[in-house]
mmCIF file of C-alpha atoms in Angstrom:
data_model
loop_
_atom_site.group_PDB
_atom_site.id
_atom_site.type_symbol
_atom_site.label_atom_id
_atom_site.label_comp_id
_atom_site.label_asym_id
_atom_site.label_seq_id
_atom_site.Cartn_x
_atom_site.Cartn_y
_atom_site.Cartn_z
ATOM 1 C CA UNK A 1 152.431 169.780 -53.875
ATOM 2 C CA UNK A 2 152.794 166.570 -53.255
ATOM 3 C CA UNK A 3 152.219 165.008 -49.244
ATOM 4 C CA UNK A 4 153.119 161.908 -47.608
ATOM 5 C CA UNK A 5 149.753 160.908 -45.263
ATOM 6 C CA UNK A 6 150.301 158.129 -42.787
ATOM 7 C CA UNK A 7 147.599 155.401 -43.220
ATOM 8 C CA UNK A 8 145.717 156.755 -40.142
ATOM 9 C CA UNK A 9 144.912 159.655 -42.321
ATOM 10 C CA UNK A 10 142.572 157.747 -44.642
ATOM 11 C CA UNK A 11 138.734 157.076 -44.121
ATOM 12 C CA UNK A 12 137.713 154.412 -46.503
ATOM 13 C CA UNK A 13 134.150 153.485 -46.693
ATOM 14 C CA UNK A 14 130.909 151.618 -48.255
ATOM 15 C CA UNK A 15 128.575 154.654 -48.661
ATOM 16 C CA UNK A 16 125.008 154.158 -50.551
ATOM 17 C CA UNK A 17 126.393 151.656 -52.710
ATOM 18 C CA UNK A 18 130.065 153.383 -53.748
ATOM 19 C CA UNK A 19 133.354 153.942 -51.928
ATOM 20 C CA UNK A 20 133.676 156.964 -50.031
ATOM 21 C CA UNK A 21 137.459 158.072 -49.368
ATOM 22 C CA UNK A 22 138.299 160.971 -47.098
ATOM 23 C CA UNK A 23 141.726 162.113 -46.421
ATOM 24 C CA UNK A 24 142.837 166.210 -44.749
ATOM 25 C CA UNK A 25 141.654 167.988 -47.677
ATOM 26 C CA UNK A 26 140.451 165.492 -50.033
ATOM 27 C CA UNK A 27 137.362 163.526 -50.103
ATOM 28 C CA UNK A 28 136.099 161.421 -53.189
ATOM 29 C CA UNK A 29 133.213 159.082 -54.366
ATOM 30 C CA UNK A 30 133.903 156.109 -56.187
ATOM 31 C CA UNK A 31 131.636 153.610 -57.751
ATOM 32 C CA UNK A 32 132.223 150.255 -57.527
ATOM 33 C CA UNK A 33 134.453 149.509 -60.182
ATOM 34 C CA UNK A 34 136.938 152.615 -60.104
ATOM 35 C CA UNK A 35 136.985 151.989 -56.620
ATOM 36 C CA UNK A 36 138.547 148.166 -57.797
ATOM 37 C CA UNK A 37 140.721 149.863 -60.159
ATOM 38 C CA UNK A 38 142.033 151.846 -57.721
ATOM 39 C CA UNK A 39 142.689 149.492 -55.303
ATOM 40 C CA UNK A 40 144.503 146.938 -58.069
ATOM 41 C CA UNK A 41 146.792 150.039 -59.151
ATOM 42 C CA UNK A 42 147.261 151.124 -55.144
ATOM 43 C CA UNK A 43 148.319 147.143 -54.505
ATOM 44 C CA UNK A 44 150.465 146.629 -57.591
ATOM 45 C CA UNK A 45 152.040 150.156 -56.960
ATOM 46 C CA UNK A 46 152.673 148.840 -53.581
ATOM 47 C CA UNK A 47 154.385 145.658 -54.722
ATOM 48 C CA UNK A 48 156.967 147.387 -56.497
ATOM 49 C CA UNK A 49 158.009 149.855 -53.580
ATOM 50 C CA UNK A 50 158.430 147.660 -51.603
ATOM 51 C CA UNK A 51 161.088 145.762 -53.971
ATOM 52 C CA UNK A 52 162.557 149.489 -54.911
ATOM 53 C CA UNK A 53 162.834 149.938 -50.431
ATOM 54 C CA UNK A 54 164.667 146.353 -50.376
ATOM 55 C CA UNK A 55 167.003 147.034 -53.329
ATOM 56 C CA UNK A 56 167.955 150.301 -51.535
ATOM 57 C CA UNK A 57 168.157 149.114 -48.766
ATOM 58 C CA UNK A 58 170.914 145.917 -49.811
ATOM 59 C CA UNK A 59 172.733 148.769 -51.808
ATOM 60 C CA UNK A 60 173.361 151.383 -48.760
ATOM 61 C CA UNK A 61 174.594 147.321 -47.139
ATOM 62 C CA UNK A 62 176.819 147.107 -49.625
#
């Protein structure tokens, strides 16, 4: 099932030379580069909700 967290619900960390994420019931390792993967898909992901929340948003204006 899929959850909405609020950002407060994410630990993201440098741990012994990877990326330690910890969220209520998940918590993952990443090395360096699928941690930079990750974060490129998370920001361009990102990008494009926000343009799908402004479309909706001059639609329900209209």
């Amino acid at each position: 099932m899929a959850e909405t967290l609020r950002r407060d619900a994410f630990e993201i960390t440098a741990f012994e030379g990877r990326v330690l994420i910890e969220a209520p019931g998940l918590a993952a390792t990443l090395d360096v580069e699928a941690a930079s993967l990750l974060s490129s898909r998370l920001l361009a992901a990102c990008g494009l909700a926000q343009l799908q929340q402004r479309t909706a948003l001059n639609l329900s204006k209209n």
